[in-house]
Amino acid sequence: MMKFRFRRQGADPQREKLKQELFAFHKTVEHGFPNQPSALAFDPELRIMAIGTRSGAVRIYGAPGVEFTGLHHDAATVAQMHFLPGQGRLLTLLDDNSLHLWEIVPHNGCAHLEEMLSFQLPSRPVFDGTSTPPSLSRVTVVLLVADGNRAALGTEGGSVFFLNMDTLTLLEGQTLAPDEVLRSLPDDYRCGKALGPVESLQGHLQDPSKILIGYSRGLLVIWSQTAHCVERVFLGNQQLESLCWERSGSTVVSSHSDGSYAIWPADSGSSLVLQPTAATMPYGPFPCKAINKILWRSCESGGHFIIFSGGMPRASYGDRHCVSVLQAETLVTLDFTSRVIDFFTVHSTRPEDEFDDPQALAVLLEEELVVLDLQTPGWPAVPAPYLAPLHSSAITCSAHVANVPAKLWARLVSSGEQQSPQPTSSTSSWPITGGQNLAQEPSQRGLLLTGHEDGTVRFWDASGVALRPLYKLSTAALFQTDCEHADSLAQAAEDDWPPFRKVGCFDPYSDDPRLGVQKVALCKYTARMVVAGTAGQVLVLELSDVPAEQAVSVASMDLLQDREGFTWKGHDQLSPSTGPLPWPVGFQPQVLVQCLPPAAITAVTLHTEWGLVAFGTSHGFGLFDYQRKSPVLARCTLHPNDSLAMEGPLSRVKSLKKSLRQSFRRIRKSRVSGKKRAVNTSSKLQEANAQLAEQACPHDVEVTPVQRRIEPRSADDSLSGVVRCLYFADTFLRDAVHHGPTLWAGTNSGSVFAYAMEVPAAATGSEKRPERAIEAVLGKEVQLMHRAPVVAITVLDGRGRPLPEPYEASRDLAQAPDMQGGHAVLIASEEQFKVFTLPKVSAKTKFKLTAHEGCRVRKVALATFASVACEDYAETCLACLTNLGDVHVFSVPGLRPQVHYSCIRKEDISGIASCVFTRHGQGFYLISPSEFERFSLSARNITEPLCSLDIRWPRDTTCDSYRLQESPKLSQANGTPGIILAPRSCDGSPSPARSKGAGDTMEPSEATLSPISMDSATSADTTLDTTGDVTMEDVKDFLGSSEEPQKNLRNVAQDEAHACTILIR
């Protein structure tokens, strides 16, 4: 009789409720430096800074933890940004000639950055024969007039238009056309030439009615808005780049395309100024590049600041990215490694103050943000508490350490402070301090470790919203490289002119690609870590609070085990430095293990309680006793056809003939296997049974989905010997009575090796074990049927929980594992999860992810999910990321699907490869070379911005009628979802840039509004539904947004002229 398995109708409501209390998907915050920045703005009253990007994203920063994110509907480059001081409003100009007004507004007890108005300017003149105003042309510069409710727009055609900021509409009758300016010029200067585009607009701090206008031709004009006439004209002949109006209004500074700047008197009696009082080319006399921007800042102590970008000698230093700071006789040329986007100074802007007295200089570069303290001699750099360039050297690997002990945390912080000590005379701190972080102190400290191409490992404080750098470990000093020669050359060039000073930490170039860090592992209880690199180097390091000078023990392990027929054709190993070496405070190397052949390390694990480190390459794996500094085990995993494993990732001698031969061999095998399957009678019987099941099955009952046919992988495939994972466990391997230390290794061909080890026990109260050799014997060997690569291995105790980390149980830091019941081992391959009983290694439970979902496993981790309803209830589940960018969560050890979320775009291969899960249901992945996206799978453990911003300005009720109406558009800024409201144009109709027809209205599907329903008994064979990036909170805001206009209108009268405290959740 045929038996069919049917899914039980309906879902267990109790389990569904519990899943909603345990699991919820959120993309919470973006860590790092914005990718491809294009614009910068600063609000001197609120002390907040905004950065715009080429993708249309808007990021606002204040004090650490104060962050706002927005995204323009069109992915256009943000060309300019301007804050309305003290109002929490931001005007952005995109390269598509559109203006957008953003505001930080309250919403449902919280607040967010919202686009309030938009205005699209025509890009070409309109010639229709009617009397129309002059063409707006392309906007080249924007100036917010000091009274705060108007903006001046300089255009490519030379006209200046004025915009009402409350309604974002043009003000009629106030346009300044080029002809009006030309009438004020002498005839010999006019001579038929156009003024060119408006290059700069500057306002007078004392008299808002005056505007300084600079044209590309070099002409400068002071325009009076009250008298509607030209007050003063400066006849410049050099192409203009930028302008700056000195605080008192008596001096104007202009910079030009030939690398010079000029100082003009603005308080002279004559309305026509023919020559500047001073003109200089700082880096002349040879041809120089243009000075793109210039600032003049006065000081009470005397000696004003002149700060400008560019102006370098074209022939010799034309490729340098520089900002020069000049005060009296002191000139410093700040030399950066990436292009200068913009800069500003933090100084006094109160009208009653007589001097600027700049405190700090902030320079936005293409790859980092640098802040200098201008009040301390030498103008040192101020360490950034956030916005650190994660990609100062390319990230090659990452790892997360949760629940870091307070003692280790303090030691890491102290080591980092000694790496970059601040001058004792420095009184300046981070100047961007707007807002207040209201988030509670994190309950546990989290470390994010990133390995880099230059051989460094950086430690980041990942406990909160701001990713703060703590400490940097460098391994390059242990090896002989060419960096010493480069340093000597740089030192020799320091005395030359111009007076260059290297600033910033972005350095994308590596001295040697073999230094690249491939794997890191840290024991948080003993402060020991392992750093493994590209050339087969494995470093065991220990944290020290005092500097030391010592030699490092070097050992080598041959993983080929004298196997014949294999010749390494890849890169050579790194040469270690000889003799005692000085090591600063921090992690200091104890042992260097060199794998032979020197292939890149693919897996590493550390067990400090046993004093062992295991590592794997594409050739095999080794076990090393770092306490006795002696090898324990070496196992070669190569197949006879693994020729590519001998060429290495940096090899340039791969044989085209070999690769073609292997390709044709695989094609021939697949054809032969296909013919064999065609005549297989058992497969015909299975097809007949499937057809019969479809006819006999009732249509109203959902059946178990048909599994995809998975082709077994050939054992002859290249790189089948790559070791993918290593794992230490104290479990039952030899028999069901005696447990002991074991080592598990999984390979690319689906092989699992389990070794039983004899480790001498340490004496009571001592961490060191006796000096006796450790023995390892092969206990089990498992070959998975389809030869899918083994991604992870974990042993579960008698209660189905993962074993604790080293020292957790012995120090009563975690619950001791159950050694009475039977243990099991969970083996995760790229195609399925399978639980085997121990010590018999018989299959117990499995879930075929590839057969059900058509995807492959890329990342796997065990995480603890705490309930939001009950503080004492938590479940340990298996989280996995697939090659399609989906995240699945399964119960352990039952392997029943719980939830399924779409997390990363399947095209984002680097993002999927960089994903790291945490122990508490969160994760990180790279959305750009410089940014980590943080997400949470836990309904309780969420790290997101929660802050306040004190905004004091009278809010006008007329503005609300022009706000964007609640026509929600789900959007995503660099991967972070949020609700951005569709704008309305200035006449109140839907904006053509954002409005869509009725057919384009987005309606949330049922799968979006509810979590996946899974039957707890039979869901292991059930296909998972797909949900999008939308969280439940976003959907609730989406459905409740229709009530917001009425609420806002009722509350406007009460909020007028009062301070509004804004919370961001």
mmCIF file of C-alpha atoms in Angstrom, residues 541-746:
data_model
loop_
_atom_site.group_PDB
_atom_site.id
_atom_site.type_symbol
_atom_site.label_atom_id
_atom_site.label_comp_id
_atom_site.label_asym_id
_atom_site.label_seq_id
_atom_site.Cartn_x
_atom_site.Cartn_y
_atom_site.Cartn_z
ATOM 1 C CA LEU A 541 48.998 35.926 20.137
ATOM 2 C CA GLU A 542 48.401 36.919 23.746
ATOM 3 C CA LEU A 543 47.308 40.294 25.136
ATOM 4 C CA SER A 544 49.939 42.040 27.224
ATOM 5 C CA ASP A 545 49.674 45.278 29.218
ATOM 6 C CA VAL A 546 53.394 46.068 28.979
ATOM 7 C CA PRO A 547 55.671 46.414 25.948
ATOM 8 C CA ALA A 548 58.169 43.625 25.384
ATOM 9 C CA GLU A 549 61.127 42.739 23.216
ATOM 10 C CA GLN A 550 61.186 39.055 22.430
ATOM 11 C CA ALA A 551 61.772 36.554 19.683
ATOM 12 C CA VAL A 552 58.855 34.599 18.256
ATOM 13 C CA SER A 553 59.029 30.818 18.027
ATOM 14 C CA VAL A 554 58.605 29.543 14.472
ATOM 15 C CA ALA A 555 57.381 26.063 13.562
ATOM 16 C CA SER A 556 56.381 24.550 10.241
ATOM 17 C CA MET A 557 53.921 21.788 9.365
ATOM 18 C CA ASP A 558 53.898 19.881 6.066
ATOM 19 C CA LEU A 559 50.269 19.131 5.262
ATOM 20 C CA LEU A 560 51.104 17.072 2.154
ATOM 21 C CA GLN A 561 52.758 14.390 4.292
ATOM 22 C CA ASP A 562 55.327 13.623 1.557
ATOM 23 C CA ARG A 563 52.580 12.749 -0.921
ATOM 24 C CA GLU A 564 54.094 12.229 -4.378
ATOM 25 C CA GLY A 565 52.932 13.838 -7.594
ATOM 26 C CA PHE A 566 52.081 17.269 -6.131
ATOM 27 C CA THR A 567 54.215 20.348 -6.747
ATOM 28 C CA TRP A 568 53.251 23.739 -5.272
ATOM 29 C CA LYS A 569 53.193 26.390 -8.004
ATOM 30 C CA GLY A 570 51.845 29.281 -5.953
ATOM 31 C CA HIS A 571 53.440 32.068 -3.955
ATOM 32 C CA ASP A 572 56.314 31.624 -1.540
ATOM 33 C CA GLN A 573 55.931 31.804 2.199
ATOM 34 C CA LEU A 574 56.679 35.014 4.066
ATOM 35 C CA SER A 575 60.128 35.281 5.595
ATOM 36 C CA PRO A 576 59.878 35.876 9.357
ATOM 37 C CA SER A 577 62.136 38.478 10.934
ATOM 38 C CA THR A 578 64.957 37.029 13.005
ATOM 39 C CA GLY A 579 66.055 37.925 16.496
ATOM 40 C CA PRO A 580 64.191 39.717 19.293
ATOM 41 C CA LEU A 581 61.616 42.229 18.075
ATOM 42 C CA PRO A 582 59.979 45.097 20.008
ATOM 43 C CA TRP A 583 56.256 44.636 20.597
ATOM 44 C CA PRO A 584 54.050 47.452 21.904
ATOM 45 C CA VAL A 585 51.235 47.091 24.417
ATOM 46 C CA GLY A 586 48.475 44.913 23.045
ATOM 47 C CA PHE A 587 48.453 41.521 21.392
ATOM 48 C CA GLN A 588 51.971 40.127 21.133
ATOM 49 C CA PRO A 589 52.814 37.025 19.047
ATOM 50 C CA GLN A 590 53.914 33.914 20.886
ATOM 51 C CA VAL A 591 54.146 31.284 18.149
ATOM 52 C CA LEU A 592 54.228 31.390 14.350
ATOM 53 C CA VAL A 593 53.159 28.186 12.583
ATOM 54 C CA GLN A 594 53.930 28.025 8.871
ATOM 55 C CA CYS A 595 51.884 25.620 6.766
ATOM 56 C CA LEU A 596 53.570 23.931 3.849
ATOM 57 C CA PRO A 597 52.680 24.385 1.048
ATOM 58 C CA PRO A 598 52.029 28.058 1.961
ATOM 59 C CA ALA A 599 48.421 28.130 0.773
ATOM 60 C CA ALA A 600 45.806 30.458 2.217
ATOM 61 C CA ILE A 601 44.240 29.372 5.511
ATOM 62 C CA THR A 602 40.596 28.401 4.959
ATOM 63 C CA ALA A 603 39.550 27.452 8.510
ATOM 64 C CA VAL A 604 40.865 27.945 12.035
ATOM 65 C CA THR A 605 39.722 27.209 15.571
ATOM 66 C CA LEU A 606 41.228 27.765 19.011
ATOM 67 C CA HIS A 607 40.774 25.891 22.293
ATOM 68 C CA THR A 608 42.629 27.703 25.058
ATOM 69 C CA GLU A 609 41.656 25.232 27.775
ATOM 70 C CA TRP A 610 43.529 22.488 25.962
ATOM 71 C CA GLY A 611 46.227 24.779 24.523
ATOM 72 C CA LEU A 612 45.459 23.724 20.943
ATOM 73 C CA VAL A 613 44.952 25.471 17.636
ATOM 74 C CA ALA A 614 43.705 23.760 14.486
ATOM 75 C CA PHE A 615 43.962 25.184 10.983
ATOM 76 C CA GLY A 616 43.112 24.040 7.476
ATOM 77 C CA THR A 617 44.096 24.899 3.897
ATOM 78 C CA SER A 618 43.237 23.563 0.459
ATOM 79 C CA HIS A 619 45.646 20.668 1.122
ATOM 80 C CA GLY A 620 44.638 19.427 4.552
ATOM 81 C CA PHE A 621 44.490 20.396 8.199
ATOM 82 C CA GLY A 622 46.881 20.493 11.113
ATOM 83 C CA LEU A 623 46.694 20.440 14.894
ATOM 84 C CA PHE A 624 49.288 22.346 16.898
ATOM 85 C CA ASP A 625 50.040 22.446 20.621
ATOM 86 C CA TYR A 626 50.986 26.087 21.175
ATOM 87 C CA GLN A 627 51.725 25.476 24.867
ATOM 88 C CA ARG A 628 54.488 22.965 24.091
ATOM 89 C CA LYS A 629 55.104 24.604 20.677
ATOM 90 C CA SER A 630 54.975 21.288 18.895
ATOM 91 C CA PRO A 631 52.816 19.806 16.117
ATOM 92 C CA VAL A 632 50.283 17.131 17.038
ATOM 93 C CA LEU A 633 48.602 16.079 13.815
ATOM 94 C CA ALA A 634 48.775 16.740 10.069
ATOM 95 C CA ARG A 635 46.252 15.242 7.645
ATOM 96 C CA CYS A 636 46.296 15.614 3.867
ATOM 97 C CA THR A 637 42.822 15.851 2.294
ATOM 98 C CA LEU A 638 43.899 16.137 -1.336
ATOM 99 C CA HIS A 639 42.320 13.969 -4.022
ATOM 100 C CA PRO A 640 44.678 12.712 -6.759
ATOM 101 C CA ASN A 641 43.019 15.093 -9.262
ATOM 102 C CA ASP A 642 43.302 18.188 -7.065
ATOM 103 C CA SER A 643 45.718 19.967 -9.393
ATOM 104 C CA LEU A 644 44.267 23.429 -8.903
ATOM 105 C CA ALA A 645 44.916 23.205 -5.182
ATOM 106 C CA MET A 646 48.636 23.282 -5.930
ATOM 107 C CA GLU A 647 48.527 26.567 -7.844
ATOM 108 C CA GLY A 648 47.312 28.913 -5.124
ATOM 109 C CA PRO A 649 45.160 32.055 -5.325
ATOM 110 C CA LEU A 650 48.046 34.282 -6.415
ATOM 111 C CA SER A 651 49.397 31.955 -9.098
ATOM 112 C CA ARG A 652 49.602 33.114 -12.703
ATOM 113 C CA VAL A 653 50.660 29.765 -14.192
ATOM 114 C CA LYS A 654 47.337 27.967 -14.399
ATOM 115 C CA SER A 655 47.240 25.650 -17.388
ATOM 116 C CA LEU A 656 44.510 26.376 -19.933
ATOM 117 C CA LYS A 657 44.933 22.885 -21.351
ATOM 118 C CA LYS A 658 44.249 21.341 -17.920
ATOM 119 C CA SER A 659 41.132 23.386 -17.307
ATOM 120 C CA LEU A 660 39.730 22.554 -20.765
ATOM 121 C CA ARG A 661 40.472 18.874 -20.262
ATOM 122 C CA GLN A 662 38.676 18.899 -16.905
ATOM 123 C CA SER A 663 35.679 20.718 -18.367
ATOM 124 C CA PHE A 664 35.256 18.186 -21.178
ATOM 125 C CA ARG A 665 35.705 15.365 -18.670
ATOM 126 C CA ARG A 666 32.871 16.722 -16.512
ATOM 127 C CA ILE A 667 30.600 17.143 -19.566
ATOM 128 C CA ARG A 668 31.304 13.557 -20.660
ATOM 129 C CA LYS A 669 30.530 12.232 -17.172
ATOM 130 C CA SER A 670 27.268 14.162 -16.933
ATOM 131 C CA ARG A 671 26.145 12.740 -20.310
ATOM 132 C CA VAL A 672 26.982 9.210 -19.296
ATOM 133 C CA SER A 673 25.200 9.546 -15.970
ATOM 134 C CA GLY A 674 22.182 11.034 -17.768
ATOM 135 C CA LYS A 675 21.942 8.017 -20.098
ATOM 136 C CA LYS A 676 22.190 5.650 -17.169
ATOM 137 C CA ARG A 677 19.377 7.433 -15.385
ATOM 138 C CA ALA A 678 17.179 7.249 -18.493
ATOM 139 C CA VAL A 679 17.144 3.431 -18.468
ATOM 140 C CA ASN A 680 16.870 3.080 -14.715
ATOM 141 C CA THR A 681 13.667 1.181 -13.951
ATOM 142 C CA SER A 682 13.496 2.462 -10.384
ATOM 143 C CA SER A 683 13.285 6.071 -11.576
ATOM 144 C CA LYS A 684 10.419 5.139 -13.906
ATOM 145 C CA LEU A 685 8.628 3.569 -10.980
ATOM 146 C CA GLN A 686 9.097 6.746 -8.933
ATOM 147 C CA GLU A 687 7.615 8.847 -11.737
ATOM 148 C CA ALA A 688 4.616 6.554 -11.976
ATOM 149 C CA ASN A 689 4.097 6.754 -8.231
ATOM 150 C CA ALA A 690 4.272 10.562 -8.362
ATOM 151 C CA GLN A 691 1.594 10.694 -11.097
ATOM 152 C CA LEU A 692 -0.606 8.325 -9.133
ATOM 153 C CA ALA A 693 -0.198 10.459 -6.014
ATOM 154 C CA GLU A 694 -1.312 13.572 -7.876
ATOM 155 C CA GLN A 695 -4.482 11.823 -9.054
ATOM 156 C CA ALA A 696 -5.337 10.263 -5.714
ATOM 157 C CA CYS A 697 -4.529 13.235 -3.547
ATOM 158 C CA PRO A 698 -7.454 15.496 -2.491
ATOM 159 C CA HIS A 699 -7.021 18.996 -3.902
ATOM 160 C CA ASP A 700 -7.855 20.809 -0.693
ATOM 161 C CA VAL A 701 -4.969 19.281 1.255
ATOM 162 C CA GLU A 702 -1.419 20.551 0.803
ATOM 163 C CA VAL A 703 1.085 17.776 0.151
ATOM 164 C CA THR A 704 4.767 17.631 0.867
ATOM 165 C CA PRO A 705 6.557 19.404 -2.027
ATOM 166 C CA VAL A 706 8.393 17.354 -4.591
ATOM 167 C CA GLN A 707 12.098 17.481 -3.926
ATOM 168 C CA ARG A 708 14.514 18.615 -6.597
ATOM 169 C CA ARG A 709 16.912 16.053 -7.978
ATOM 170 C CA ILE A 710 20.407 16.833 -6.665
ATOM 171 C CA GLU A 711 23.311 15.627 -8.750
ATOM 172 C CA PRO A 712 26.061 14.002 -6.691
ATOM 173 C CA ARG A 713 29.304 15.894 -6.999
ATOM 174 C CA SER A 714 32.214 14.093 -8.512
ATOM 175 C CA ALA A 715 35.105 13.173 -6.288
ATOM 176 C CA ASP A 716 37.383 14.260 -9.135
ATOM 177 C CA ASP A 717 36.327 17.919 -8.903
ATOM 178 C CA SER A 718 39.202 20.296 -8.275
ATOM 179 C CA LEU A 719 39.642 21.843 -4.806
ATOM 180 C CA SER A 720 37.705 18.971 -3.213
ATOM 181 C CA GLY A 721 40.279 18.805 -0.434
ATOM 182 C CA VAL A 722 39.706 22.342 0.843
ATOM 183 C CA VAL A 723 39.047 22.294 4.592
ATOM 184 C CA ARG A 724 35.906 24.374 5.187
ATOM 185 C CA CYS A 725 35.413 24.082 8.949
ATOM 186 C CA LEU A 726 37.152 22.883 12.130
ATOM 187 C CA TYR A 727 35.597 22.305 15.535
ATOM 188 C CA PHE A 728 36.731 21.222 19.014
ATOM 189 C CA ALA A 729 34.309 19.349 21.298
ATOM 190 C CA ASP A 730 34.349 17.318 24.500
ATOM 191 C CA THR A 731 31.988 14.501 23.532
ATOM 192 C CA PHE A 732 31.480 10.766 23.077
ATOM 193 C CA LEU A 733 33.357 9.429 20.072
ATOM 194 C CA ARG A 734 34.819 6.047 21.026
ATOM 195 C CA ASP A 735 31.921 4.711 23.087
ATOM 196 C CA ALA A 736 28.821 5.898 24.918
ATOM 197 C CA VAL A 737 30.464 5.797 28.359
ATOM 198 C CA HIS A 738 33.696 7.754 28.053
ATOM 199 C CA HIS A 739 33.796 11.278 26.678
ATOM 200 C CA GLY A 740 36.887 13.253 25.844
ATOM 201 C CA PRO A 741 38.433 15.940 23.624
ATOM 202 C CA THR A 742 37.747 15.576 19.898
ATOM 203 C CA LEU A 743 38.594 17.475 16.721
ATOM 204 C CA TRP A 744 36.180 17.595 13.790
ATOM 205 C CA ALA A 745 37.098 18.674 10.260
ATOM 206 C CA GLY A 746 34.838 19.114 7.218
#
